[in-house]
Short mmCIF file of C-alpha atoms in Angstrom, two decimals:
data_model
loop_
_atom_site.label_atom_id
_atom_site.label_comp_id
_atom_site.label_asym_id
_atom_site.label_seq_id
_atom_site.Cartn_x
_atom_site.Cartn_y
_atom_site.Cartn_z
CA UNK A 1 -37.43 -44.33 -1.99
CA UNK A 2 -41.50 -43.76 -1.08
CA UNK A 3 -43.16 -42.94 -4.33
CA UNK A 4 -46.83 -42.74 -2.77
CA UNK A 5 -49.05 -40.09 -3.66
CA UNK A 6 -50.58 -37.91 -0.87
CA UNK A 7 -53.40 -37.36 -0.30
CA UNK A 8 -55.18 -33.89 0.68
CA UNK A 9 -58.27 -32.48 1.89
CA UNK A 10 -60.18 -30.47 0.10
CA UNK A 11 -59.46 -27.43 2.74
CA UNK A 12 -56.10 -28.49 2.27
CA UNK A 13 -56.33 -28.17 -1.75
CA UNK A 14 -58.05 -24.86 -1.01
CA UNK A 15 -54.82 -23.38 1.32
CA UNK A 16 -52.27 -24.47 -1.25
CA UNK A 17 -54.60 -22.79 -4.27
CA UNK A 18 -55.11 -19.58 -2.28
CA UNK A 19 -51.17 -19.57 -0.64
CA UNK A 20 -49.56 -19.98 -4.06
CA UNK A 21 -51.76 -17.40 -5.81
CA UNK A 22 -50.95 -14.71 -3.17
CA UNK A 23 -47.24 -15.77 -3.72
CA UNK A 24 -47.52 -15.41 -7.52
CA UNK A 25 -49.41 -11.66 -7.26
CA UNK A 26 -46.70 -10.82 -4.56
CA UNK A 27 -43.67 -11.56 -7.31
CA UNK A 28 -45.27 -10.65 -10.28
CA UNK A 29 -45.77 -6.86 -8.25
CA UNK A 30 -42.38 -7.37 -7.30
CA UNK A 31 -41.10 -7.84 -10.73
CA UNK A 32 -43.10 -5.19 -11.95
CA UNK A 33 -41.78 -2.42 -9.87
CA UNK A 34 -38.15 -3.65 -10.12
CA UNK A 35 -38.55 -3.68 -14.10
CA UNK A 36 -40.01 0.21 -13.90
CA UNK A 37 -37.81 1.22 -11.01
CA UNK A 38 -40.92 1.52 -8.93
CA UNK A 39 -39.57 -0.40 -6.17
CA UNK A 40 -39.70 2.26 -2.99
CA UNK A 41 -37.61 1.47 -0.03
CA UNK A 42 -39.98 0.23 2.68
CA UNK A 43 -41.38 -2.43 0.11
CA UNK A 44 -37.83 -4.04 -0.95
CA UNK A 45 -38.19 -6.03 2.43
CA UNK A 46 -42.27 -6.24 2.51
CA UNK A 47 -42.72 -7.94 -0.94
CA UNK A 48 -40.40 -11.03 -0.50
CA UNK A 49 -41.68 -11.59 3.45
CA UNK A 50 -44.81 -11.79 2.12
CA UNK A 51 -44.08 -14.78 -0.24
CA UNK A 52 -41.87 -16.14 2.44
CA UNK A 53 -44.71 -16.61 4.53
CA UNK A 54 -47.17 -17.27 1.78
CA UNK A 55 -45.07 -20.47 1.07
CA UNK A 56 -44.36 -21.26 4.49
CA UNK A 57 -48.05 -21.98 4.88
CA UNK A 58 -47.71 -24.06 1.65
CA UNK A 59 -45.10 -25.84 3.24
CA UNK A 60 -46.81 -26.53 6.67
CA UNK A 61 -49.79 -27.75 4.81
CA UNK A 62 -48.25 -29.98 2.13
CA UNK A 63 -46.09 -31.66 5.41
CA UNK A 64 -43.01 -30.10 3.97
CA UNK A 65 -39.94 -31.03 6.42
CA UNK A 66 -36.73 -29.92 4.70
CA UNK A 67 -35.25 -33.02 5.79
CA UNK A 68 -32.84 -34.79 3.20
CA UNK A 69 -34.33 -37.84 1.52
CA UNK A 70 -32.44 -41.21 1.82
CA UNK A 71 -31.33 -40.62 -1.70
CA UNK A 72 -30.24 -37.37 -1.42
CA UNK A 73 -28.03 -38.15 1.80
CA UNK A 74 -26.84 -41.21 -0.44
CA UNK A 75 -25.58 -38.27 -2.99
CA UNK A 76 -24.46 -36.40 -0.17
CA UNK A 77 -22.10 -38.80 1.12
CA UNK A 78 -20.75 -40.31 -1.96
CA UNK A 79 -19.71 -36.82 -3.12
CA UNK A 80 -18.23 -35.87 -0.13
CA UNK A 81 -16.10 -39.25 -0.04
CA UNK A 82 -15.01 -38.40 -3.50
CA UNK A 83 -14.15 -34.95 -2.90
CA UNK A 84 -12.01 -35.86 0.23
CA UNK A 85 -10.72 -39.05 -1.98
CA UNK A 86 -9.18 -36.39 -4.10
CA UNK A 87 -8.03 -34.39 -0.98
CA UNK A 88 -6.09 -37.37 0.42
CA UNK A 89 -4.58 -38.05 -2.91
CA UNK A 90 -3.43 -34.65 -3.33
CA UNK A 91 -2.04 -34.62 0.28
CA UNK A 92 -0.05 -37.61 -0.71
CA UNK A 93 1.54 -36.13 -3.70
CA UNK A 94 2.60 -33.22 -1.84
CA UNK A 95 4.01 -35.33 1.36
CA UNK A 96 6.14 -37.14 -1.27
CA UNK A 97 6.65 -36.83 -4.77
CA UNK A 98 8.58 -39.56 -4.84
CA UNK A 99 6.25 -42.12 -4.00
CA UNK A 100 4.59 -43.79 -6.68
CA UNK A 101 1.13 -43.83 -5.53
CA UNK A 102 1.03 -40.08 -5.88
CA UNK A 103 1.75 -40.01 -9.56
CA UNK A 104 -1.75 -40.20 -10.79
CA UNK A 105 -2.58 -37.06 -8.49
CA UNK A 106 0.54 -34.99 -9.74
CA UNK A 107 -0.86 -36.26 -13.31
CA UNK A 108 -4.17 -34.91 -12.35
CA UNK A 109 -3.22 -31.94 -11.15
CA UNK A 110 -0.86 -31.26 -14.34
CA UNK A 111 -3.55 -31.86 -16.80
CA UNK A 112 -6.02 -30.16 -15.23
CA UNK A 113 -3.96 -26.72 -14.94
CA UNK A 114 -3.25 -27.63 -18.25
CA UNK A 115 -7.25 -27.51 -19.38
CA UNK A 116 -8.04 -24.80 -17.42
CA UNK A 117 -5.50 -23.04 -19.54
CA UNK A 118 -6.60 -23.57 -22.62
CA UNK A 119 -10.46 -23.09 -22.11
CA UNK A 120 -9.47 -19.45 -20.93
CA UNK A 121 -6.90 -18.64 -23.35
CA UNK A 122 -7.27 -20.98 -26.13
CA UNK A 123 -10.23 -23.10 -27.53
CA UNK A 124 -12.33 -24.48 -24.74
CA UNK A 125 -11.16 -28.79 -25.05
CA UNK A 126 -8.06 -31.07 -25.51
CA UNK A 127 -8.45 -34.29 -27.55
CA UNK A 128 -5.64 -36.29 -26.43
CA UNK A 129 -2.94 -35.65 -23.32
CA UNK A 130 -0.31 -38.29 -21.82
CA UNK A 131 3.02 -38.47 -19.97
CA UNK A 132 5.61 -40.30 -21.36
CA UNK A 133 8.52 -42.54 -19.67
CA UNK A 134 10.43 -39.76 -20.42
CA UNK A 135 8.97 -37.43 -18.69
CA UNK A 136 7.42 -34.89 -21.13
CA UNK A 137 3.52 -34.38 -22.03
CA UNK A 138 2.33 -34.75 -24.89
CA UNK A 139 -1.02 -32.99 -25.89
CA UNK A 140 -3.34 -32.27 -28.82
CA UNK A 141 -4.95 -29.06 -28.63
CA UNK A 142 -8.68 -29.27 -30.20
CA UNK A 143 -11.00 -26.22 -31.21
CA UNK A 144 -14.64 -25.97 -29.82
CA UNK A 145 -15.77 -22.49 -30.69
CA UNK A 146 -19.21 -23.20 -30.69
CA UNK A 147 -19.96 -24.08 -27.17
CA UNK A 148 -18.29 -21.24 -25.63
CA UNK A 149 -20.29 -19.92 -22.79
CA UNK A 150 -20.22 -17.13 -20.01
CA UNK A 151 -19.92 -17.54 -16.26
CA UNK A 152 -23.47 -17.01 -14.53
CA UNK A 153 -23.58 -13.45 -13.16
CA UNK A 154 -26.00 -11.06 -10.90
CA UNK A 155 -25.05 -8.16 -13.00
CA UNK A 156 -25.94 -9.33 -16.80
CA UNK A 157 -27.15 -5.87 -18.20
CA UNK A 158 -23.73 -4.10 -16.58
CA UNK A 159 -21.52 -6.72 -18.04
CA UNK A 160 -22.26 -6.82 -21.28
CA UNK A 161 -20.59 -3.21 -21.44
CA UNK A 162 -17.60 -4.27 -20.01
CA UNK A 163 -16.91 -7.81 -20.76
CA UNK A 164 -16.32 -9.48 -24.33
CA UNK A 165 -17.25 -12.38 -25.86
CA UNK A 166 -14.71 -15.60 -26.37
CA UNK A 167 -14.43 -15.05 -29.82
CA UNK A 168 -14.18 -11.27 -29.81
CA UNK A 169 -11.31 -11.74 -27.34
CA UNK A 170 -9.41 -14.00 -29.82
CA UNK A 171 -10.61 -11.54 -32.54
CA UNK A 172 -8.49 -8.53 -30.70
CA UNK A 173 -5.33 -11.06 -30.54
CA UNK A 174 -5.55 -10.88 -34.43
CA UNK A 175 -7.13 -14.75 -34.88
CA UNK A 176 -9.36 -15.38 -38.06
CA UNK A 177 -12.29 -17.05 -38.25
CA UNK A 178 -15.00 -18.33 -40.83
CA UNK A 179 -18.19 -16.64 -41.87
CA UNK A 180 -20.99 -17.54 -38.86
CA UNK A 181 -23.38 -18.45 -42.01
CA UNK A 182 -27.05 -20.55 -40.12
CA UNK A 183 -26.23 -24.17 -40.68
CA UNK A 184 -22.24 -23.16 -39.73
CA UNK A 185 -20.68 -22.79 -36.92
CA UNK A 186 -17.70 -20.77 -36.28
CA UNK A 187 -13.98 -22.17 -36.79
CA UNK A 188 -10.67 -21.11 -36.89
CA UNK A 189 -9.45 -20.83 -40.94
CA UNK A 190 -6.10 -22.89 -41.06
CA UNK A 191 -3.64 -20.33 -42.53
CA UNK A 192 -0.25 -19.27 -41.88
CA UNK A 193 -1.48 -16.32 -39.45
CA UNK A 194 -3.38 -18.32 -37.06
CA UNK A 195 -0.67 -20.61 -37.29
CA UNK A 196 1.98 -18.20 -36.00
CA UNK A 197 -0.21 -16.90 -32.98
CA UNK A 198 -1.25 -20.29 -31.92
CA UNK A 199 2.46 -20.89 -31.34
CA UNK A 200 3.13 -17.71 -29.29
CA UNK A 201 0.12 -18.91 -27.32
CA UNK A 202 1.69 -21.96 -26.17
CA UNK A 203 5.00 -20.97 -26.16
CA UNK A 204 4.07 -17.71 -23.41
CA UNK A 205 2.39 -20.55 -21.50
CA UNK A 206 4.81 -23.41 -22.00
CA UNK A 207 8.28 -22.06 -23.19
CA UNK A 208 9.87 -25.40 -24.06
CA UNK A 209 6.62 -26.52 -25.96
CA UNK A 210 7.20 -27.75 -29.46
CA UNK A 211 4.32 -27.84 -32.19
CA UNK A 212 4.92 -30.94 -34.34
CA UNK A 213 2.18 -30.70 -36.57
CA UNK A 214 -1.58 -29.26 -37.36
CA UNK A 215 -4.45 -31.10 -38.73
CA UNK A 216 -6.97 -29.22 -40.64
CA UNK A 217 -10.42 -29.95 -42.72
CA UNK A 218 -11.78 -28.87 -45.51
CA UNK A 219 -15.38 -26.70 -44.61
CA UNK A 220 -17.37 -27.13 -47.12
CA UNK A 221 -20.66 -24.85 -47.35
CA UNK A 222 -23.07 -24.46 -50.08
CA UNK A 223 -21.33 -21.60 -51.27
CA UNK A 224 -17.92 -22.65 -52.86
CA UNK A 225 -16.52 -19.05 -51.68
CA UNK A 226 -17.05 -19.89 -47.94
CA UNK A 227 -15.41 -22.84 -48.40
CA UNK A 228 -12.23 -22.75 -46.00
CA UNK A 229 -9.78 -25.45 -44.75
CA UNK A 230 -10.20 -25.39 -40.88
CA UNK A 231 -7.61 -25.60 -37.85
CA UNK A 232 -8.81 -28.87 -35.80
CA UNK A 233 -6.15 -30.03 -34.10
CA UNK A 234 -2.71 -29.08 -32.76
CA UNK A 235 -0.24 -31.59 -32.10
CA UNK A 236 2.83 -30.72 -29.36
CA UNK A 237 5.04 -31.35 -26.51
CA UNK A 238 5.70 -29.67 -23.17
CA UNK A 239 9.55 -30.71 -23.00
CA UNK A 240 10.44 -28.89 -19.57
CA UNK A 241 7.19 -30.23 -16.54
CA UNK A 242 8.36 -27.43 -15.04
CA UNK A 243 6.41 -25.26 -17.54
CA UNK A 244 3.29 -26.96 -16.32
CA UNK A 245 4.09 -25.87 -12.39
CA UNK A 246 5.27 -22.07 -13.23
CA UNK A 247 2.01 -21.71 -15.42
CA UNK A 248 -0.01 -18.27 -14.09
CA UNK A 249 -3.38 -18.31 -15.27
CA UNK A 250 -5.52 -15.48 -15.36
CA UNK A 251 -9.33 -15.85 -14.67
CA UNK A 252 -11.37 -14.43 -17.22
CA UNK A 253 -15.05 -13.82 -17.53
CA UNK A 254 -16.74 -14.21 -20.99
CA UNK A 255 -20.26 -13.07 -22.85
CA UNK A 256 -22.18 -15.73 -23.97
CA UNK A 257 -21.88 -15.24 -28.15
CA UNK A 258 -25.71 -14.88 -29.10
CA UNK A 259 -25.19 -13.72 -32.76
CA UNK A 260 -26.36 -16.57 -34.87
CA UNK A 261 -26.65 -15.17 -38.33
#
């Protein structure tokens, strides 16, 4: 890869300077008049040509080509021989599930359904999955609250009057948390509530599922009455694969949580 700095003439310098402060004044107007609704009709188009061709000229002169480098066609290729990797594996597993060299795609495929599942309706990562000889999956749940996060979107201001947070969509399914105290993050108090609706979680998803045991934590603050014994891990089995293949999963859209108290 060619690390070697360029080299420019001071006419050259002087382009760039003047190209890229035209751009800047065109945007920051633009930004402007969007912010106080100022933006009239025959300028919505006029404003970003104008940068468009302020940085073409910054292009031009810098020898911009928009060709890939040798590295980035490197990255190119490599993922797209992964991604069709995966293709061809998946292909296989459908042509025969019989075959043994299509189990670690059906396995793949399982677990993955399975995650997706539990970052939308439960709590975002599992600590330990497998597949035994006999043919049943064996998971434990774990409980991330902290890094939940929302989907990018082009209407932020809109959605947060329609959409939820993570936590405020557990909150409406009757699930209990711990005081958000600075220094704390948020977790799920161990009690016999939050036990009850964990299970009706995973039994709508997985009816033959059997919880075997929980594993909790003592959360110990600086204030003895915030002091809770935490939910962080769910132990169970998926008796019935089948479960796994009739799963429906509805896609959700979440608020990023911002409170931090």
């Amino acid at each position: 890869m060619d690390n070697t700095k360029i080299k420019f003439t001071e006419d050259q310098k002087a382009v760039v300077e003047r190209e890229i402060k035209q751009a800047y004044s065109a945007m920051a107007t633009l930004l402007e008049w969007v912010k106080t609704d100022s933006l009239r009709e025959d300028m919505k188009e006029a404003l970003p040509s104008l940068v468009d061709s302020y940085m073409k000229t910054v292009k031009e002169t810098i020898g911009f080509t928009g060709e890939e480098s040798e590295r980035e066609k490197e990255m190119t290729e490599s993922i797209g021989q992964y991604y069709q990797k995966q293709i061809n594996d998946l292909e296989k597993a459908l042509e025969s599930q019989q075959s043994v060299s299509s189990i670690s795609a059906i396995v793949k495929v399982a677990f993955e359904k399975i995650e997706k599942w539990w970052d939308i309706e439960g709590f975002n990562y599992i600590r330990e999955k497998e597949i035994t000889a006999g043919g049943t999956v064996k998971l434990e749940l774990g409980f991330m609250l902290d890094s939940f996060t929302s989907n990018y979107s082009t209407t932020p201001v809109s959605d947060k009057e329609q959409l939820k947070t993570k936590v405020q969509y557990l909150t409406d399914q009757g699930f209990e948390f711990t005081p958000k105290k600075r220094g704390y993050g948020l977790d799920l108090i161990d009690n016999d509530n939050n036990r009850k609706l964990l299970e009706k979680v995973i039994k709508a998803a997985f009816p033959s599922a059997r919880v075997w045991s929980y594993n909790n934590h003592l959360r110990s603050t600086n204030n003895e009455r915030d002091d809770r014994f935490i939910i962080r891990g769910v132990e169970m089995t998926i008796i019935d694969l089948s479960d796994i293949e009739n799963l429906q999963i509805e896609e959700k859209t979440f608020l990023f949580d911002e409170d931090d108290e």
